[in-house]
mmCIF file of C-alpha atoms and ligand atoms in Angstrom:
data_model
loop_
_atom_site.group_PDB
_atom_site.id
_atom_site.type_symbol
_atom_site.label_atom_id
_atom_site.label_comp_id
_atom_site.label_asym_id
_atom_site.label_seq_id
_atom_site.Cartn_x
_atom_site.Cartn_y
_atom_site.Cartn_z
ATOM 1 C CA MET O 451 -0.162 -0.141 -0.036
ATOM 2 C CA GLU O 452 1.246 3.305 -1.156
ATOM 3 C CA VAL O 453 2.212 5.507 2.097
ATOM 4 C CA LYS O 454 3.221 9.140 2.808
ATOM 5 C CA ASN O 455 5.948 9.740 5.604
ATOM 6 C CA ILE O 456 4.958 12.667 7.932
ATOM 7 C CA LYS O 457 5.775 14.305 10.968
ATOM 8 C CA ALA O 458 3.947 13.548 14.358
ATOM 9 C CA PHE O 459 4.514 13.781 18.350
ATOM 10 C CA GLY O 460 4.502 10.731 20.469
ATOM 11 C CA THR O 461 6.356 8.757 22.894
ATOM 12 C CA GLU O 462 8.692 5.276 22.582
ATOM 13 C CA ALA O 463 8.126 4.209 26.097
ATOM 14 C CA ALA O 464 6.004 4.774 29.086
ATOM 15 C CA GLU O 465 8.499 6.610 31.025
ATOM 16 C CA ALA O 466 9.508 8.804 27.782
ATOM 17 C CA PRO O 467 8.525 12.154 27.214
ATOM 18 C CA LEU O 468 6.636 12.979 23.854
ATOM 19 C CA ASN O 469 8.879 14.009 21.250
ATOM 20 C CA GLN O 470 8.752 14.871 17.431
ATOM 21 C CA LEU O 471 9.029 11.314 15.284
ATOM 22 C CA ASN O 472 7.980 10.187 11.916
ATOM 23 C CA ILE O 473 4.956 8.086 11.131
ATOM 24 C CA ASN O 474 3.253 6.617 7.584
ATOM 25 C CA ARG O 475 -0.119 7.259 6.750
ATOM 26 C CA ARG O 476 -1.706 5.304 3.366
ATOM 27 C CA LYS O 477 -2.538 7.484 0.699
ATOM 28 C CA ALA O 478 -6.261 8.189 0.139
ATOM 29 C CA THR O 479 -8.113 4.848 -0.920
ATOM 30 C CA PRO O 480 -11.201 5.591 -2.852
ATOM 31 C CA HIS O 481 -13.416 5.914 0.153
ATOM 32 C CA ASP O 482 -10.861 7.893 2.357
ATOM 33 C CA VAL O 483 -10.328 11.673 2.849
ATOM 34 C CA GLU O 484 -7.060 13.124 3.728
ATOM 35 C CA ILE O 485 -7.141 15.842 6.497
ATOM 36 C CA GLU O 486 -4.953 18.390 7.348
ATOM 37 C CA ILE O 487 -4.882 18.453 11.058
ATOM 38 C CA LEU O 488 -5.422 22.317 12.185
ATOM 39 C CA TYR O 489 -6.070 21.577 16.152
ATOM 40 C CA CYS O 490 -6.174 18.158 18.603
ATOM 41 C CA GLY O 491 -7.716 18.407 22.150
ATOM 42 C CA VAL O 492 -5.774 17.137 24.568
ATOM 43 C CA CYS O 493 -7.602 14.201 26.712
ATOM 44 C CA HIS O 494 -6.840 12.763 29.771
ATOM 45 C CA SER O 495 -7.202 9.294 27.979
ATOM 46 C CA ASP O 496 -4.043 10.493 25.599
ATOM 47 C CA LEU O 497 -1.849 10.605 29.195
ATOM 48 C CA HIS O 498 -2.979 7.251 30.342
ATOM 49 C CA THR O 499 -2.409 5.691 26.899
ATOM 50 C CA ALA O 500 1.157 7.422 26.500
ATOM 51 C CA ARG O 501 2.175 6.256 30.220
ATOM 52 C CA ASN O 502 0.688 2.864 29.756
ATOM 53 C CA GLU O 503 -1.675 3.231 32.833
ATOM 54 C CA TRP O 504 -4.347 1.024 30.970
ATOM 55 C CA HIS O 505 -1.486 -1.707 30.225
ATOM 56 C CA GLY O 506 -2.335 -1.989 26.488
ATOM 57 C CA THR O 507 -0.154 0.707 24.723
ATOM 58 C CA ILE O 508 2.180 -0.308 21.560
ATOM 59 C CA TYR O 509 5.300 2.023 21.144
ATOM 60 C CA PRO O 510 5.689 4.269 19.248
ATOM 61 C CA CYS O 511 2.183 5.925 20.554
ATOM 62 C CA VAL O 512 1.005 9.002 19.054
ATOM 63 C CA PRO O 513 -1.799 10.056 20.912
ATOM 64 C CA GLY O 514 -4.871 12.726 19.873
ATOM 65 C CA HIS O 515 -8.675 11.979 19.097
ATOM 66 C CA GLU O 516 -10.133 15.302 19.162
ATOM 67 C CA ILE O 517 -9.259 16.307 15.718
ATOM 68 C CA VAL O 518 -10.374 19.413 13.447
ATOM 69 C CA GLY O 519 -8.669 19.980 10.307
ATOM 70 C CA ARG O 520 -9.191 20.720 6.551
ATOM 71 C CA ILE O 521 -9.835 18.132 3.929
ATOM 72 C CA VAL O 522 -6.760 18.226 1.426
ATOM 73 C CA SER O 523 -7.485 15.295 -0.519
ATOM 74 C CA VAL O 524 -10.351 12.640 -1.363
ATOM 75 C CA GLY O 525 -10.944 9.000 -2.883
ATOM 76 C CA ASN O 526 -12.906 9.027 -5.683
ATOM 77 C CA HIS O 527 -15.951 7.109 -4.381
ATOM 78 C CA VAL O 528 -16.181 10.033 -1.475
ATOM 79 C CA SER O 529 -19.445 11.612 -1.585
ATOM 80 C CA LYS O 530 -20.182 13.490 1.814
ATOM 81 C CA PHE O 531 -16.812 15.475 1.707
ATOM 82 C CA LYS O 532 -15.074 17.575 -0.951
ATOM 83 C CA VAL O 533 -11.531 19.158 -0.692
ATOM 84 C CA GLY O 534 -11.431 22.408 1.501
ATOM 85 C CA ASP O 535 -14.164 21.181 3.875
ATOM 86 C CA LEU O 536 -13.856 21.587 7.785
ATOM 87 C CA ALA O 537 -13.882 18.073 9.139
ATOM 88 C CA ALA O 538 -13.551 16.352 12.359
ATOM 89 C CA VAL O 539 -12.395 12.744 13.580
ATOM 90 C CA GLY O 540 -13.159 11.714 17.127
ATOM 91 C CA CYS O 541 -12.006 8.771 18.981
ATOM 92 C CA LEU O 542 -13.160 6.109 16.344
ATOM 93 C CA VAL O 543 -11.455 5.704 12.975
ATOM 94 C CA ASN O 544 -13.084 2.167 11.744
ATOM 95 C CA SER O 545 -15.546 -0.757 13.157
ATOM 96 C CA CYS O 546 -16.471 -4.247 11.728
ATOM 97 C CA ARG O 547 -19.859 -2.379 10.266
ATOM 98 C CA GLU O 548 -21.488 -5.754 10.474
ATOM 99 C CA CYS O 549 -22.310 -6.629 14.167
ATOM 100 C CA ASP O 550 -25.518 -5.694 15.803
ATOM 101 C CA TYR O 551 -23.950 -2.829 17.702
ATOM 102 C CA CYS O 552 -22.442 -1.519 14.378
ATOM 103 C CA LYS O 553 -25.944 -1.685 12.744
ATOM 104 C CA GLU O 554 -27.394 0.037 15.074
ATOM 105 C CA GLY O 555 -24.586 2.814 15.230
ATOM 106 C CA LEU O 556 -23.045 1.747 18.335
ATOM 107 C CA GLU O 557 -19.622 1.286 16.697
ATOM 108 C CA GLN O 558 -17.827 2.023 19.997
ATOM 109 C CA TYR O 559 -19.171 -1.419 21.122
ATOM 110 C CA CYS O 560 -18.272 -3.255 17.760
ATOM 111 C CA ALA O 561 -18.302 -6.925 18.688
ATOM 112 C CA PRO O 562 -15.069 -7.705 17.598
ATOM 113 C CA GLY O 563 -13.814 -4.442 18.131
ATOM 114 C CA ALA O 564 -13.598 -0.873 16.618
ATOM 115 C CA THR O 565 -10.458 0.363 15.523
ATOM 116 C CA GLN O 566 -9.908 3.298 17.557
ATOM 117 C CA THR O 567 -8.213 6.599 16.398
ATOM 118 C CA TYR O 568 -4.710 5.708 18.055
ATOM 119 C CA ASN O 569 -3.365 2.500 19.316
ATOM 120 C CA SER O 570 -5.453 -0.189 17.849
ATOM 121 C CA PRO O 571 -4.231 -2.291 15.415
ATOM 122 C CA ASP O 572 -4.459 -0.583 11.644
ATOM 123 C CA LYS O 573 -6.484 -2.277 9.080
ATOM 124 C CA TYR O 574 -4.605 -0.825 6.169
ATOM 125 C CA LEU O 575 -0.892 -1.021 7.351
ATOM 126 C CA ASP O 576 1.004 -3.232 9.620
ATOM 127 C CA THR O 577 1.403 -0.948 12.718
ATOM 128 C CA GLN O 578 -0.953 0.378 15.585
ATOM 129 C CA THR O 579 -3.463 3.402 14.648
ATOM 130 C CA TYR O 580 -1.628 6.734 15.014
ATOM 131 C CA GLY O 581 -3.775 9.796 16.357
ATOM 132 C CA GLY O 582 -3.987 13.356 16.008
ATOM 133 C CA TYR O 583 -0.812 15.036 17.071
ATOM 134 C CA SER O 584 0.282 14.570 13.624
ATOM 135 C CA GLU O 585 0.260 16.917 10.555
ATOM 136 C CA SER O 586 -2.561 14.947 8.652
ATOM 137 C CA ILE O 587 -4.759 11.610 8.974
ATOM 138 C CA VAL O 588 -6.445 9.427 6.602
ATOM 139 C CA VAL O 589 -10.053 8.311 7.199
ATOM 140 C CA ASP O 590 -12.684 6.483 5.847
ATOM 141 C CA GLU O 591 -15.507 8.998 5.227
ATOM 142 C CA SER O 592 -17.873 7.121 7.190
ATOM 143 C CA PHE O 593 -16.034 7.815 10.116
ATOM 144 C CA VAL O 594 -15.302 11.501 9.520
ATOM 145 C CA LEU O 595 -17.933 14.137 11.289
ATOM 146 C CA ARG O 596 -19.317 17.544 9.779
ATOM 147 C CA VAL O 597 -18.392 20.938 12.083
ATOM 148 C CA PRO O 598 -20.936 23.399 12.495
ATOM 149 C CA GLU O 599 -20.001 26.546 10.506
ATOM 150 C CA ASN O 600 -21.064 28.610 13.683
ATOM 151 C CA LEU O 601 -18.377 27.100 16.072
ATOM 152 C CA ASP O 602 -14.918 28.110 16.522
ATOM 153 C CA PRO O 603 -12.913 25.301 15.004
ATOM 154 C CA ALA O 604 -10.276 25.266 18.175
ATOM 155 C CA ALA O 605 -12.596 25.330 20.703
ATOM 156 C CA THR O 606 -14.818 22.427 18.575
ATOM 157 C CA ALA O 607 -12.031 19.794 18.811
ATOM 158 C CA PRO O 608 -12.818 18.618 22.406
ATOM 159 C CA LEU O 609 -16.402 17.788 21.588
ATOM 160 C CA LEU O 610 -14.996 15.105 19.604
ATOM 161 C CA CYS O 611 -14.167 13.056 22.843
ATOM 162 C CA ALA O 612 -15.149 15.152 25.775
ATOM 163 C CA GLY O 613 -18.774 16.138 24.054
ATOM 164 C CA ILE O 614 -19.741 13.007 23.069
ATOM 165 C CA THR O 615 -18.434 11.347 26.018
ATOM 166 C CA THR O 616 -20.677 13.440 28.329
ATOM 167 C CA TYR O 617 -23.525 14.047 25.832
ATOM 168 C CA SER O 618 -23.842 10.081 25.012
ATOM 169 C CA PRO O 619 -24.941 8.890 28.634
ATOM 170 C CA LEU O 620 -26.867 12.135 29.651
ATOM 171 C CA LYS O 621 -29.094 11.316 26.177
ATOM 172 C CA HIS O 622 -29.214 7.617 27.274
ATOM 173 C CA TRP O 623 -30.364 8.030 30.703
ATOM 174 C CA ASN O 624 -32.945 10.668 29.269
ATOM 175 C CA VAL O 625 -31.535 13.905 31.168
ATOM 176 C CA GLY O 626 -33.651 16.843 31.227
ATOM 177 C CA PRO O 627 -35.913 19.107 32.772
ATOM 178 C CA GLY O 628 -37.171 18.567 36.436
ATOM 179 C CA GLN O 629 -34.011 16.198 37.043
ATOM 180 C CA ARG O 630 -31.154 17.537 39.385
ATOM 181 C CA VAL O 631 -27.788 16.134 37.947
ATOM 182 C CA GLY O 632 -24.464 15.791 39.649
ATOM 183 C CA VAL O 633 -21.434 16.334 37.544
ATOM 184 C CA VAL O 634 -18.220 15.182 39.646
ATOM 185 C CA GLY O 635 -14.624 16.664 38.360
ATOM 186 C CA LEU O 636 -14.615 19.841 36.550
ATOM 187 C CA GLY O 637 -12.159 18.913 34.137
ATOM 188 C CA GLY O 638 -12.144 18.548 30.140
ATOM 189 C CA LEU O 639 -15.074 15.752 30.422
ATOM 190 C CA GLY O 640 -16.761 17.535 33.288
ATOM 191 C CA HIS O 641 -17.225 21.001 31.922
ATOM 192 C CA MET O 642 -18.465 19.562 28.823
ATOM 193 C CA ALA O 643 -21.317 17.704 31.117
ATOM 194 C CA VAL O 644 -22.220 21.005 32.769
ATOM 195 C CA LYS O 645 -22.928 22.724 29.471
ATOM 196 C CA ILE O 646 -24.612 19.880 27.680
ATOM 197 C CA ALA O 647 -26.779 18.990 30.527
ATOM 198 C CA LYS O 648 -27.784 22.453 31.319
ATOM 199 C CA ALA O 649 -28.998 23.211 27.699
ATOM 200 C CA MET O 650 -30.805 19.817 28.083
ATOM 201 C CA GLY O 651 -32.669 21.447 30.567
ATOM 202 C CA ALA O 652 -31.518 19.835 33.701
ATOM 203 C CA GLU O 653 -30.407 21.311 37.143
ATOM 204 C CA VAL O 654 -26.712 20.565 37.760
ATOM 205 C CA ILE O 655 -24.752 20.679 40.599
ATOM 206 C CA VAL O 656 -20.848 20.468 40.188
ATOM 207 C CA TYR O 657 -18.836 18.518 42.742
ATOM 208 C CA THR O 658 -14.922 19.723 42.872
ATOM 209 C CA THR O 659 -11.814 19.229 44.629
ATOM 210 C CA SER O 660 -10.623 22.519 43.496
ATOM 211 C CA PRO O 661 -11.998 25.741 45.112
ATOM 212 C CA SER O 662 -10.331 27.771 42.280
ATOM 213 C CA LYS O 663 -12.988 26.445 40.146
ATOM 214 C CA VAL O 664 -16.273 27.198 41.971
ATOM 215 C CA GLU O 665 -17.067 30.488 40.425
ATOM 216 C CA ASP O 666 -16.057 29.127 37.051
ATOM 217 C CA ALA O 667 -18.468 26.192 37.409
ATOM 218 C CA LYS O 668 -21.396 28.758 38.029
ATOM 219 C CA ARG O 669 -20.490 30.672 35.041
ATOM 220 C CA LEU O 670 -20.351 27.557 32.976
ATOM 221 C CA GLY O 671 -23.661 26.959 33.899
ATOM 222 C CA ALA O 672 -24.040 25.319 37.244
ATOM 223 C CA ASP O 673 -26.746 25.848 39.673
ATOM 224 C CA ASP O 674 -24.927 25.017 42.869
ATOM 225 C CA VAL O 675 -20.851 24.081 43.593
ATOM 226 C CA VAL O 676 -19.916 21.188 46.228
ATOM 227 C CA LEU O 677 -16.632 21.433 47.415
ATOM 228 C CA SER O 678 -16.348 17.499 47.552
ATOM 229 C CA LYS O 679 -13.471 17.804 50.320
ATOM 230 C CA ASP O 680 -15.801 19.251 52.860
ATOM 231 C CA GLU O 681 -18.236 17.121 54.807
ATOM 232 C CA GLU O 682 -20.626 19.451 55.336
ATOM 233 C CA GLN O 683 -21.256 20.444 51.934
ATOM 234 C CA MET O 684 -21.615 16.963 51.109
ATOM 235 C CA LYS O 685 -24.168 16.326 53.011
ATOM 236 C CA ARG O 686 -26.506 19.150 51.281
ATOM 237 C CA TYR O 687 -27.725 16.815 48.251
ATOM 238 C CA ALA O 688 -27.360 13.480 49.841
ATOM 239 C CA GLY O 689 -30.396 11.270 48.857
ATOM 240 C CA LYS O 690 -31.653 14.134 46.426
ATOM 241 C CA LEU O 691 -29.825 13.423 42.889
ATOM 242 C CA HIS O 692 -31.513 11.803 40.044
ATOM 243 C CA PHE O 693 -28.213 11.358 38.360
ATOM 244 C CA VAL O 694 -24.479 11.634 38.587
ATOM 245 C CA LEU O 695 -21.882 11.858 35.765
ATOM 246 C CA ASP O 696 -18.589 10.689 37.404
ATOM 247 C CA ALA O 697 -15.583 12.213 35.268
ATOM 248 C CA VAL O 698 -12.772 12.163 37.549
ATOM 249 C CA SER O 699 -9.356 10.334 36.263
ATOM 250 C CA ALA O 700 -7.761 9.406 39.483
ATOM 251 C CA GLN O 701 -8.657 7.221 42.880
ATOM 252 C CA HIS O 702 -11.646 8.593 44.659
ATOM 253 C CA ASP O 703 -14.412 7.376 46.932
ATOM 254 C CA ILE O 704 -17.248 6.520 44.449
ATOM 255 C CA ASN O 705 -19.674 5.565 47.581
ATOM 256 C CA ALA O 706 -19.420 9.224 48.329
ATOM 257 C CA TYR O 707 -21.321 10.163 44.806
ATOM 258 C CA LEU O 708 -23.728 7.210 44.831
ATOM 259 C CA THR O 709 -25.077 8.086 48.271
ATOM 260 C CA GLN O 710 -25.648 11.336 46.622
ATOM 261 C CA LEU O 711 -28.237 9.763 44.619
ATOM 262 C CA ARG O 712 -32.224 9.354 45.089
ATOM 263 C CA VAL O 713 -34.025 5.992 45.272
ATOM 264 C CA ASP O 714 -33.559 4.647 41.833
ATOM 265 C CA GLY O 715 -30.689 6.968 40.897
ATOM 266 C CA HIS O 716 -27.884 6.312 38.386
ATOM 267 C CA LEU O 717 -24.211 6.911 38.346
ATOM 268 C CA VAL O 718 -22.833 6.694 35.261
ATOM 269 C CA LEU O 719 -18.468 6.274 35.395
ATOM 270 C CA VAL O 720 -16.850 7.966 32.524
ATOM 271 C CA GLY O 721 -13.528 8.455 34.285
ATOM 272 C CA ALA O 722 -11.369 5.607 33.857
ATOM 273 C CA PRO O 723 -8.563 5.710 36.768
ATOM 274 C CA GLU O 724 -6.007 2.910 36.579
ATOM 275 C CA HIS O 725 -7.095 1.004 39.510
ATOM 276 C CA PRO O 726 -10.600 -0.361 40.558
ATOM 277 C CA LEU O 727 -12.735 1.615 42.967
ATOM 278 C CA PRO O 728 -14.201 -0.491 45.568
ATOM 279 C CA VAL O 729 -17.958 -0.474 45.704
ATOM 280 C CA ALA O 730 -19.754 -0.879 49.015
ATOM 281 C CA ALA O 731 -22.768 -2.681 48.908
ATOM 282 C CA PHE O 732 -24.682 -0.509 51.021
ATOM 283 C CA SER O 733 -24.227 2.299 48.600
ATOM 284 C CA LEU O 734 -26.133 0.491 46.188
ATOM 285 C CA ILE O 735 -28.929 -1.385 48.085
ATOM 286 C CA PRO O 736 -31.113 0.722 50.223
ATOM 287 C CA SER O 737 -32.015 3.106 47.432
ATOM 288 C CA ARG O 738 -32.237 0.569 44.565
ATOM 289 C CA ARG O 739 -29.335 2.658 42.961
ATOM 290 C CA SER O 740 -27.476 1.483 39.715
ATOM 291 C CA PHE O 741 -23.971 1.950 38.904
ATOM 292 C CA ALA O 742 -23.148 1.996 35.368
ATOM 293 C CA GLY O 743 -20.406 2.965 32.717
ATOM 294 C CA SER O 744 -20.522 4.447 29.363
ATOM 295 C CA MET O 745 -17.811 4.720 26.781
ATOM 296 C CA ILE O 746 -17.702 7.565 23.798
ATOM 297 C CA GLY O 747 -20.424 7.416 21.471
ATOM 298 C CA GLY O 748 -20.961 5.971 17.973
ATOM 299 C CA ILE O 749 -20.745 7.971 14.759
ATOM 300 C CA PRO O 750 -24.418 9.170 14.253
ATOM 301 C CA GLU O 751 -24.539 10.056 17.895
ATOM 302 C CA THR O 752 -21.509 12.087 17.702
ATOM 303 C CA GLN O 753 -23.035 14.002 14.517
ATOM 304 C CA GLU O 754 -26.179 14.588 16.828
ATOM 305 C CA MET O 755 -23.794 15.873 19.310
ATOM 306 C CA LEU O 756 -21.964 18.375 17.158
ATOM 307 C CA ASP O 757 -25.378 19.637 15.728
ATOM 308 C CA PHE O 758 -26.874 19.866 18.917
ATOM 309 C CA CYS O 759 -23.694 21.852 19.903
ATOM 310 C CA GLY O 760 -24.044 24.198 16.754
ATOM 311 C CA GLN O 761 -27.718 25.060 17.638
ATOM 312 C CA HIS O 762 -26.955 25.652 21.309
ATOM 313 C CA ASN O 763 -23.520 27.510 20.786
ATOM 314 C CA ILE O 764 -21.683 24.906 22.909
ATOM 315 C CA VAL O 765 -17.868 24.958 22.578
ATOM 316 C CA SER O 766 -15.117 23.710 25.117
ATOM 317 C CA ASP O 767 -13.270 26.591 27.067
ATOM 318 C CA ILE O 768 -9.617 26.299 25.842
ATOM 319 C CA GLU O 769 -6.183 27.028 26.643
ATOM 320 C CA ARG O 770 -4.181 26.842 23.017
ATOM 321 C CA ILE O 771 -0.493 24.949 23.203
ATOM 322 C CA ASN O 772 1.920 24.723 20.670
ATOM 323 C CA ILE O 773 2.819 20.780 20.462
ATOM 324 C CA GLN O 774 6.294 21.587 22.186
ATOM 325 C CA GLN O 775 4.251 22.354 25.043
ATOM 326 C CA ILE O 776 2.757 18.962 25.333
ATOM 327 C CA ASN O 777 4.897 17.289 28.275
ATOM 328 C CA GLU O 778 4.328 20.354 30.197
ATOM 329 C CA ALA O 779 0.411 20.379 29.501
ATOM 330 C CA TYR O 780 0.211 16.610 30.844
ATOM 331 C CA GLU O 781 1.853 17.524 33.976
ATOM 332 C CA ARG O 782 -1.189 20.435 34.708
ATOM 333 C CA LEU O 783 -3.590 17.871 33.627
ATOM 334 C CA LEU O 784 -2.454 15.402 36.375
ATOM 335 C CA LYS O 785 -2.899 18.513 38.800
ATOM 336 C CA GLY O 786 -6.363 19.345 37.763
ATOM 337 C CA ASP O 787 -4.591 22.500 36.332
ATOM 338 C CA VAL O 788 -6.500 23.264 33.186
ATOM 339 C CA LYS O 789 -9.547 25.159 32.321
ATOM 340 C CA TYR O 790 -10.684 23.373 30.689
ATOM 341 C CA ARG O 791 -8.995 21.708 27.619
ATOM 342 C CA PHE O 792 -5.903 21.956 26.043
ATOM 343 C CA VAL O 793 -5.867 22.305 22.289
ATOM 344 C CA ILE O 794 -2.850 21.982 20.190
ATOM 345 C CA ASP O 795 -2.345 24.378 17.441
ATOM 346 C CA MET O 796 -1.021 21.867 14.970
ATOM 347 C CA ALA O 797 0.373 24.371 13.076
ATOM 348 C CA SER O 798 3.073 24.355 15.899
ATOM 349 C CA LEU O 799 4.437 21.079 14.291
ATOM 350 C CA LYS O 800 5.693 22.513 11.230
ATOM 351 C CA LYS O 801 8.092 25.025 13.204
HETATM 352 P P1 NAP G 951 -9.295 15.953 32.908
HETATM 353 O O1 NAP G 951 -9.553 17.057 32.075
HETATM 354 O O2 NAP G 951 -7.879 15.832 33.758
HETATM 355 O O3 NAP G 951 -10.041 16.331 34.438
HETATM 356 C C1 NAP G 951 -10.242 15.335 35.495
HETATM 357 C C2 NAP G 951 -10.794 15.895 36.730
HETATM 358 O O4 NAP G 951 -11.150 14.735 37.453
HETATM 359 C C3 NAP G 951 -9.796 16.849 37.117
HETATM 360 O O5 NAP G 951 -10.052 18.497 36.670
HETATM 361 C C4 NAP G 951 -10.182 17.099 38.586
HETATM 362 O O6 NAP G 951 -11.499 17.689 38.795
HETATM 363 C C5 NAP G 951 -10.501 15.464 38.880
HETATM 364 N N1 NAP G 951 -9.218 14.975 39.608
HETATM 365 C C6 NAP G 951 -8.252 14.641 39.371
HETATM 366 N N2 NAP G 951 -7.579 14.191 40.316
HETATM 367 C C7 NAP G 951 -8.317 13.925 40.859
HETATM 368 C C8 NAP G 951 -8.272 13.307 42.473
HETATM 369 N N3 NAP G 951 -7.110 12.388 42.902
HETATM 370 N N4 NAP G 951 -9.531 13.035 43.491
HETATM 371 C C9 NAP G 951 -10.646 13.864 42.799
HETATM 372 N N5 NAP G 951 -10.747 14.359 41.898
HETATM 373 C C10 NAP G 951 -9.982 14.880 40.945
HETATM 374 O O7 NAP G 951 -9.577 14.554 32.359
HETATM 375 P P2 NAP G 951 -10.769 14.521 31.435
HETATM 376 O O8 NAP G 951 -9.986 14.097 29.912
HETATM 377 O O9 NAP G 951 -11.837 14.992 31.350
HETATM 378 O O10 NAP G 951 -10.814 12.779 31.600
HETATM 379 C C11 NAP G 951 -11.434 12.434 32.551
HETATM 380 C C12 NAP G 951 -11.430 10.648 33.028
HETATM 381 O O11 NAP G 951 -12.138 10.229 31.779
HETATM 382 C C13 NAP G 951 -9.883 9.934 32.409
HETATM 383 O O12 NAP G 951 -9.978 8.985 33.363
HETATM 384 C C14 NAP G 951 -10.085 9.964 31.022
HETATM 385 O O13 NAP G 951 -9.550 8.833 30.493
HETATM 386 C C15 NAP G 951 -11.738 9.415 31.029
HETATM 387 N N6 NAP G 951 -12.527 9.240 29.710
HETATM 388 C C16 NAP G 951 -13.019 8.278 29.651
HETATM 389 C C17 NAP G 951 -13.860 8.470 28.204
HETATM 390 C C18 NAP G 951 -14.793 7.364 28.219
HETATM 391 O O14 NAP G 951 -15.193 6.763 27.216
HETATM 392 N N7 NAP G 951 -15.420 6.677 29.216
HETATM 393 C C19 NAP G 951 -13.783 9.110 27.114
HETATM 394 C C20 NAP G 951 -12.594 10.256 27.685
HETATM 395 C C21 NAP G 951 -12.310 10.300 28.766
HETATM 396 P P3 NAP G 951 -11.626 18.980 40.129
HETATM 397 O O15 NAP G 951 -10.726 19.848 39.977
HETATM 398 O O16 NAP G 951 -12.943 19.550 39.744
HETATM 399 O O17 NAP G 951 -11.922 17.912 41.111
HETATM 400 ZN ZN1 ZN G 952 -10.888 11.144 24.868
HETATM 401 ZN ZN1 ZN G 953 -19.240 -3.971 14.669
#
């Protein structure tokens, strides 16, 4: 297969910093589009994967799955896009397209396993897939999304993971007017959850460990904010929430949030810490509570989310960085020190 060698940023080992390296991209086949990457968001999953915290990383690893760019070439069977279009790629670049889940548009749960944008076996080349910390990417048009024209492209990039990962469970569990929703962890995912749950009509309570985020949480739309390290404040909504979305990236006491739920309430975990989180039986049993998980979202729902954000003028609050600042950005991510998503200006890779 014909390939093109391009510049990227990635890492060769769990303990190594990210550095510039070169990777191969296939030349666009008939159903592919080639996208010049303009912006790529920095998800905490990039850090978990680069550092092998989920124990499946294949090196070299080029992270990045919140991609917005410009289409620079199209294969001759491409019908959805043309050269010059703005386009986006999220966490998935392929799937089997035949299993029950793929047929339902739930490609993220593809039975034989979807092809993730990075760190998955590549169906075309004899390597793993490489993500958006790179000059360009080649993707089958079926896995490429349209970007609403009214949204800022850099601030739209984080919708491709942080946006869909929060939209999908909020929608699946029918969050809406009359419901009180808790969002735990005000990071990239958490701040999108606040904006989206508010736009869906819910009352939103933010739980944060960071006193510096209290005012911001309200500006983002939260109706109230609870400092989770303060036991008195944690009593305020105990047993009163319909739904909790937990987007914390590190170890924390899940029971403290399960007990915020009323009878029949659901806590959905989207945060993916490295180690297991103990759940006490009596956090669930006395109020018939449910504890669930949710992973990103399928392609049709990702487009639906982008269109929803276009209609409601929702984008991410971002801090732009150059690719050369990525290692420093990871250290700040670990401290919860980002308001609220780093987005890499990929033009910096050309420098
Ligand atoms: P992030 O921007 O780093 O946000 C995580 C937030 O968690 C922090 O801002 C902080 O919020 C809170 N936090 C961090 N350390 C904590 C600790 N020790 N105790 C309590 N709270 C802590 O990360 P993100 O990109 O939003 O991702 C969040 C998690 O979701 C990651 O584990 C990521 O891998 C996962 N993820 C899952 C999916 C999925 O499909 N399920 C998709 C994308 C990401 P406060 O300062 O407000 O406390
Ligand atoms: Zn992500
Ligand atoms: Zn499938």
